[in-house]
Amino acid sequence: MHPQGPVPPRDPRAAVREVPEAAGCGQRDRRSVSQGVTASAPGSSRPFEATDGGGQAERETGPMQSRVSDRLRRLIRSGAIRPGERLLEVRVAQAFGVSRSPARAALAMLLREGLLRKVDGRGFVVAGSSPLAADHPQGFASLPGDFPIEPAPRWERILVEVEQALSSHALFGAVRITEERLAACFGVSRTVARDVLVRMQAIGLLDKDRLGRWVAERLTPERIRDLYEIRWLLEPQALCHSAPGIGAGRLRQMRAALVATLANMPSADSPLLDRLEHELHVELLAGCRNREMLRALEATRVLLVSNRYVFDLFLGIPVEVIAGSLREHLEVLDALLAGDARRAAMALEAHLRASCGHWLERLERVRPLSHPPFPPYLSALADR
């Protein structure tokens, strides 16, 4: 029995998977509640970032619905929006200067995380109770003005599609990405295209070869083992450094989100699962005083990005595998809540070693499949 409460039973249901996209430019990453579930981490080419009091990065990136949910999550965790306060879709859209569609998706995401409860005919209310909530039944009522969210930078709008294409092709062989063709394909400047490439270079997804070409090396079993070895050696140590500064309240929030996700496993979607992975493998480590250690870990995030897209695209990941991974997350959090950083580090190492095995097993199942078509900006490297 876990010290913070019961863990939902295993739910060995069928795998869910993402619908493959045809090669091309400007196609959005289509995901739904029943499609695109992954067991990977936060999937963006972003460095480890400083966090605010709520543990979230101050710089908001990603799809608009994720940016709205991030902002709401911080307001709730900081107490600016209190337990019992009501949130209406139309008011959220107005406050953040977005359409109702991302506002609706953001509220649904927070509902699945357990931060909100649905009230028939009255939108959502913040979970928990507060004697002050009756004074401000409408969320945002006590806050000064609105909080418009700026549009995402141009490089970010195409990053997801380029990451997905590069990750899937790197399973079958080394590939070259051409800056000029990338810019032309998406109708952006070469400066924007270069920003995308540099961000993918930072996480080890691609690099420049001796001829100055942007190249993504093949993801071989040997390379995967090497990258995971770096992770299981460094992440537990980084966690030990960070542990004294992690608040118990934040850990309980993370644990509650995990338990809620496990209880509703078939309906969990990619953004939620990505956030849970981000919390364990990025947020909990962000307080590590050894910044060189964190920089070394950045180069291993090719695993997180590739896992995020590739296996759903080709195979799907069984729900029971995702649930098992999240239970391993719970072991780490429970050890931290018990004040046992050493046990938490050991649980994290065991989780990473198990993840390596799952990665390699799925890689073997992908190998015999047909190579996907190349988008215009990618080409195979014959000299690899």
mmCIF file of N, CA and C in Angstrom, residues 242-318:
data_model
loop_
_atom_site.group_PDB
_atom_site.id
_atom_site.type_symbol
_atom_site.label_atom_id
_atom_site.label_comp_id
_atom_site.label_asym_id
_atom_site.label_seq_id
_atom_site.Cartn_x
_atom_site.Cartn_y
_atom_site.Cartn_z
ATOM 1 N N SER A 242 18.110 17.857 -5.920
ATOM 2 C CA SER A 242 16.894 18.679 -5.946
ATOM 3 C C SER A 242 15.972 18.427 -4.765
ATOM 4 N N ALA A 243 16.000 17.215 -4.224
ATOM 5 C CA ALA A 243 14.990 16.776 -3.257
ATOM 6 C C ALA A 243 14.757 17.739 -2.089
ATOM 7 N N PRO A 244 15.816 18.300 -1.465
ATOM 8 C CA PRO A 244 15.561 19.169 -0.307
ATOM 9 C C PRO A 244 14.713 20.396 -0.622
ATOM 10 N N GLY A 245 14.714 20.828 -1.869
ATOM 11 C CA GLY A 245 13.974 22.033 -2.227
ATOM 12 C C GLY A 245 12.593 21.789 -2.804
ATOM 13 N N ILE A 246 12.174 20.528 -2.888
ATOM 14 C CA ILE A 246 10.858 20.211 -3.462
ATOM 15 C C ILE A 246 9.817 20.218 -2.349
ATOM 16 N N GLY A 247 8.816 21.056 -2.483
ATOM 17 C CA GLY A 247 7.796 21.178 -1.451
ATOM 18 C C GLY A 247 6.874 19.974 -1.391
ATOM 19 N N ALA A 248 6.464 19.608 -0.177
ATOM 20 C CA ALA A 248 5.562 18.466 -0.012
ATOM 21 C C ALA A 248 4.219 18.721 -0.690
ATOM 22 N N GLY A 249 3.769 19.968 -0.670
ATOM 23 C CA GLY A 249 2.503 20.284 -1.323
ATOM 24 C C GLY A 249 2.543 20.014 -2.812
ATOM 25 N N ARG A 250 3.656 20.380 -3.430
ATOM 26 C CA ARG A 250 3.790 20.134 -4.873
ATOM 27 C C ARG A 250 3.845 18.640 -5.153
ATOM 28 N N LEU A 251 4.546 17.885 -4.320
ATOM 29 C CA LEU A 251 4.619 16.437 -4.501
ATOM 30 C C LEU A 251 3.237 15.800 -4.380
ATOM 31 N N ARG A 252 2.445 16.288 -3.429
ATOM 32 C CA ARG A 252 1.093 15.741 -3.279
ATOM 33 C C ARG A 252 0.234 16.060 -4.499
ATOM 34 N N GLN A 253 0.423 17.249 -5.075
ATOM 35 C CA GLN A 253 -0.308 17.587 -6.300
ATOM 36 C C GLN A 253 0.065 16.641 -7.433
ATOM 37 N N MET A 254 1.366 16.388 -7.579
ATOM 38 C CA MET A 254 1.826 15.475 -8.625
ATOM 39 C C MET A 254 1.243 14.087 -8.412
ATOM 40 N N ARG A 255 1.260 13.646 -7.159
ATOM 41 C CA ARG A 255 0.758 12.304 -6.873
ATOM 42 C C ARG A 255 -0.736 12.198 -7.158
ATOM 43 N N ALA A 256 -1.482 13.224 -6.777
ATOM 44 C CA ALA A 256 -2.921 13.215 -7.035
ATOM 45 C C ALA A 256 -3.208 13.146 -8.531
ATOM 46 N N ALA A 257 -2.414 13.861 -9.328
ATOM 47 C CA ALA A 257 -2.603 13.824 -10.782
ATOM 48 C C ALA A 257 -2.308 12.434 -11.335
ATOM 49 N N LEU A 258 -1.281 11.774 -10.803
ATOM 50 C CA LEU A 258 -0.955 10.417 -11.243
ATOM 51 C C LEU A 258 -2.078 9.440 -10.907
ATOM 52 N N VAL A 259 -2.568 9.510 -9.672
ATOM 53 C CA VAL A 259 -3.627 8.591 -9.248
ATOM 54 C C VAL A 259 -4.885 8.817 -10.077
ATOM 55 N N ALA A 260 -5.218 10.095 -10.336
ATOM 56 C CA ALA A 260 -6.398 10.396 -11.150
ATOM 57 C C ALA A 260 -6.233 9.868 -12.569
ATOM 58 N N THR A 261 -5.026 9.972 -13.105
ATOM 59 C CA THR A 261 -4.772 9.477 -14.462
ATOM 60 C C THR A 261 -4.900 7.965 -14.519
ATOM 61 N N LEU A 262 -4.344 7.274 -13.535
ATOM 62 C CA LEU A 262 -4.443 5.818 -13.500
ATOM 63 C C LEU A 262 -5.892 5.361 -13.363
ATOM 64 N N ALA A 263 -6.674 6.113 -12.623
ATOM 65 C CA ALA A 263 -8.077 5.749 -12.443
ATOM 66 C C ALA A 263 -8.887 5.935 -13.718
ATOM 67 N N ASN A 264 -8.391 6.798 -14.613
ATOM 68 C CA ASN A 264 -9.097 7.075 -15.873
ATOM 69 C C ASN A 264 -8.204 6.767 -17.063
ATOM 70 N N MET A 265 -7.415 5.703 -16.942
ATOM 71 C CA MET A 265 -6.369 5.420 -17.916
ATOM 72 C C MET A 265 -6.833 5.410 -19.375
ATOM 73 N N PRO A 266 -7.928 4.773 -19.723
ATOM 74 C CA PRO A 266 -8.277 4.728 -21.152
ATOM 75 C C PRO A 266 -8.553 6.096 -21.754
ATOM 76 N N SER A 267 -8.942 7.073 -20.904
ATOM 77 C CA SER A 267 -9.282 8.392 -21.437
ATOM 78 C C SER A 267 -8.134 9.380 -21.339
ATOM 79 N N ALA A 268 -6.996 8.955 -20.800
ATOM 80 C CA ALA A 268 -5.847 9.859 -20.698
ATOM 81 C C ALA A 268 -5.328 10.182 -22.093
ATOM 82 N N ASP A 269 -4.931 11.444 -22.302
ATOM 83 C CA ASP A 269 -4.453 11.828 -23.624
ATOM 84 C C ASP A 269 -2.985 12.229 -23.574
ATOM 85 N N SER A 270 -2.414 12.464 -24.747
ATOM 86 C CA SER A 270 -0.990 12.751 -24.855
ATOM 87 C C SER A 270 -0.549 13.964 -24.049
ATOM 88 N N PRO A 271 -1.250 15.122 -24.136
ATOM 89 C CA PRO A 271 -0.782 16.268 -23.357
ATOM 90 C C PRO A 271 -0.697 15.983 -21.862
ATOM 91 N N LEU A 272 -1.671 15.262 -21.323
ATOM 92 C CA LEU A 272 -1.641 14.939 -19.899
ATOM 93 C C LEU A 272 -0.472 14.022 -19.576
ATOM 94 N N LEU A 273 -0.291 12.964 -20.353
ATOM 95 C CA LEU A 273 0.805 12.031 -20.088
ATOM 96 C C LEU A 273 2.163 12.700 -20.286
ATOM 97 N N ASP A 274 2.262 13.570 -21.274
ATOM 98 C CA ASP A 274 3.503 14.317 -21.464
ATOM 99 C C ASP A 274 3.816 15.154 -20.229
ATOM 100 N N ARG A 275 2.776 15.775 -19.656
ATOM 101 C CA ARG A 275 2.997 16.612 -18.481
ATOM 102 C C ARG A 275 3.469 15.774 -17.292
ATOM 103 N N LEU A 276 2.903 14.599 -17.109
ATOM 104 C CA LEU A 276 3.331 13.746 -16.000
ATOM 105 C C LEU A 276 4.788 13.338 -16.158
ATOM 106 N N GLU A 277 5.199 13.051 -17.391
ATOM 107 C CA GLU A 277 6.598 12.716 -17.637
ATOM 108 C C GLU A 277 7.489 13.931 -17.402
ATOM 109 N N HIS A 278 7.022 15.090 -17.823
ATOM 110 C CA HIS A 278 7.776 16.322 -17.621
ATOM 111 C C HIS A 278 7.995 16.578 -16.132
ATOM 112 N N GLU A 279 6.968 16.340 -15.334
ATOM 113 C CA GLU A 279 7.081 16.578 -13.900
ATOM 114 C C GLU A 279 8.158 15.702 -13.274
ATOM 115 N N LEU A 280 8.216 14.431 -13.666
ATOM 116 C CA LEU A 280 9.195 13.520 -13.070
ATOM 117 C C LEU A 280 10.599 13.766 -13.588
ATOM 118 N N HIS A 281 10.734 13.882 -14.904
ATOM 119 C CA HIS A 281 12.066 13.879 -15.506
ATOM 120 C C HIS A 281 12.654 15.265 -15.748
ATOM 121 N N VAL A 282 11.855 16.316 -15.577
ATOM 122 C CA VAL A 282 12.376 17.671 -15.772
ATOM 123 C C VAL A 282 12.129 18.534 -14.539
ATOM 124 N N GLU A 283 10.859 18.673 -14.154
ATOM 125 C CA GLU A 283 10.556 19.580 -13.043
ATOM 126 C C GLU A 283 11.224 19.161 -11.744
ATOM 127 N N LEU A 284 11.155 17.878 -11.387
ATOM 128 C CA LEU A 284 11.742 17.434 -10.123
ATOM 129 C C LEU A 284 13.262 17.563 -10.111
ATOM 130 N N LEU A 285 13.868 17.601 -11.287
ATOM 131 C CA LEU A 285 15.329 17.701 -11.360
ATOM 132 C C LEU A 285 15.813 19.138 -11.489
ATOM 133 N N ALA A 286 14.896 20.075 -11.744
ATOM 134 C CA ALA A 286 15.289 21.446 -12.090
ATOM 135 C C ALA A 286 16.029 22.155 -10.966
ATOM 136 N N GLY A 287 15.847 21.709 -9.720
ATOM 137 C CA GLY A 287 16.534 22.340 -8.605
ATOM 138 C C GLY A 287 17.943 21.830 -8.380
ATOM 139 N N CYS A 288 18.414 20.932 -9.231
ATOM 140 C CA CYS A 288 19.776 20.397 -9.090
ATOM 141 C C CYS A 288 20.788 21.532 -9.202
ATOM 142 N N ARG A 289 21.704 21.606 -8.257
ATOM 143 C CA ARG A 289 22.688 22.700 -8.259
ATOM 144 C C ARG A 289 23.776 22.505 -9.301
ATOM 145 N N ASN A 290 23.907 21.287 -9.812
ATOM 146 C CA ASN A 290 24.928 21.001 -10.825
ATOM 147 C C ASN A 290 24.322 21.230 -12.210
ATOM 148 N N ARG A 291 24.505 22.437 -12.741
ATOM 149 C CA ARG A 291 23.901 22.771 -14.034
ATOM 150 C C ARG A 291 24.537 21.994 -15.176
ATOM 151 N N GLU A 292 25.803 21.605 -15.022
ATOM 152 C CA GLU A 292 26.451 20.804 -16.066
ATOM 153 C C GLU A 292 25.775 19.438 -16.188
ATOM 154 N N MET A 293 25.337 18.906 -15.063
ATOM 155 C CA MET A 293 24.626 17.627 -15.080
ATOM 156 C C MET A 293 23.321 17.761 -15.862
ATOM 157 N N LEU A 294 22.606 18.856 -15.643
ATOM 158 C CA LEU A 294 21.355 19.070 -16.370
ATOM 159 C C LEU A 294 21.607 19.273 -17.857
ATOM 160 N N ARG A 295 22.693 19.965 -18.187
ATOM 161 C CA ARG A 295 23.009 20.164 -19.607
ATOM 162 C C ARG A 295 23.341 18.834 -20.278
ATOM 163 N N ALA A 296 24.038 17.966 -19.554
ATOM 164 C CA ALA A 296 24.343 16.647 -20.118
ATOM 165 C C ALA A 296 23.058 15.854 -20.362
ATOM 166 N N LEU A 297 22.091 16.004 -19.476
ATOM 167 C CA LEU A 297 20.826 15.291 -19.641
ATOM 168 C C LEU A 297 20.019 15.815 -20.820
ATOM 169 N N GLU A 298 20.196 17.088 -21.158
ATOM 170 C CA GLU A 298 19.469 17.635 -22.309
ATOM 171 C C GLU A 298 19.747 16.828 -23.572
ATOM 172 N N ALA A 299 20.996 16.387 -23.733
ATOM 173 C CA ALA A 299 21.368 15.658 -24.953
ATOM 174 C C ALA A 299 20.698 14.296 -25.047
ATOM 175 N N THR A 300 20.117 13.821 -23.952
ATOM 176 C CA THR A 300 19.432 12.519 -23.979
ATOM 177 C C THR A 300 17.951 12.659 -24.297
ATOM 178 N N ARG A 301 17.463 13.865 -24.442
ATOM 179 C CA ARG A 301 16.024 14.059 -24.621
ATOM 180 C C ARG A 301 15.546 13.647 -26.009
ATOM 181 N N VAL A 302 16.489 13.288 -26.870
ATOM 182 C CA VAL A 302 16.081 12.684 -28.142
ATOM 183 C C VAL A 302 15.206 11.459 -27.877
ATOM 184 N N LEU A 303 15.471 10.747 -26.794
ATOM 185 C CA LEU A 303 14.660 9.576 -26.442
ATOM 186 C C LEU A 303 13.227 9.985 -26.119
ATOM 187 N N LEU A 304 13.082 11.079 -25.397
ATOM 188 C CA LEU A 304 11.758 11.525 -25.001
ATOM 189 C C LEU A 304 10.946 11.975 -26.206
ATOM 190 N N VAL A 305 11.583 12.741 -27.078
ATOM 191 C CA VAL A 305 10.884 13.238 -28.263
ATOM 192 C C VAL A 305 10.545 12.091 -29.203
ATOM 193 N N SER A 306 11.513 11.214 -29.459
ATOM 194 C CA SER A 306 11.273 10.099 -30.373
ATOM 195 C C SER A 306 10.178 9.180 -29.844
ATOM 196 N N ASN A 307 10.241 8.867 -28.572
ATOM 197 C CA ASN A 307 9.229 7.999 -27.974
ATOM 198 C C ASN A 307 7.852 8.641 -28.060
ATOM 199 N N ARG A 308 7.813 9.948 -27.920
ATOM 200 C CA ARG A 308 6.546 10.680 -27.926
ATOM 201 C C ARG A 308 5.788 10.491 -29.234
ATOM 202 N N TYR A 309 6.506 10.473 -30.337
ATOM 203 C CA TYR A 309 5.851 10.401 -31.638
ATOM 204 C C TYR A 309 5.871 9.007 -32.261
ATOM 205 N N VAL A 310 7.028 8.372 -32.215
ATOM 206 C CA VAL A 310 7.288 7.256 -33.114
ATOM 207 C C VAL A 310 6.445 6.033 -32.824
ATOM 208 N N PHE A 311 6.383 5.591 -31.583
ATOM 209 C CA PHE A 311 5.744 4.311 -31.323
ATOM 210 C C PHE A 311 4.230 4.384 -31.442
ATOM 211 N N ASP A 312 3.652 5.527 -31.129
ATOM 212 C CA ASP A 312 2.225 5.677 -31.413
ATOM 213 C C ASP A 312 1.980 5.645 -32.906
ATOM 214 N N LEU A 313 2.870 6.263 -33.664
ATOM 215 C CA LEU A 313 2.693 6.352 -35.109
ATOM 216 C C LEU A 313 2.698 4.971 -35.747
ATOM 217 N N PHE A 314 3.596 4.097 -35.305
ATOM 218 C CA PHE A 314 3.756 2.796 -35.941
ATOM 219 C C PHE A 314 3.032 1.666 -35.211
ATOM 220 N N LEU A 315 3.056 1.676 -33.894
ATOM 221 C CA LEU A 315 2.587 0.510 -33.151
ATOM 222 C C LEU A 315 1.478 0.806 -32.150
ATOM 223 N N GLY A 316 1.527 1.949 -31.546
ATOM 224 C CA GLY A 316 0.707 2.192 -30.373
ATOM 225 C C GLY A 316 1.415 1.624 -29.154
ATOM 226 N N ILE A 317 1.135 2.164 -27.993
ATOM 227 C CA ILE A 317 1.725 1.666 -26.756
ATOM 228 C C ILE A 317 0.595 1.107 -25.902
ATOM 229 N N PRO A 318 0.681 -0.159 -25.480
ATOM 230 C CA PRO A 318 -0.397 -0.739 -24.679
ATOM 231 C C PRO A 318 -0.671 0.077 -23.427
#
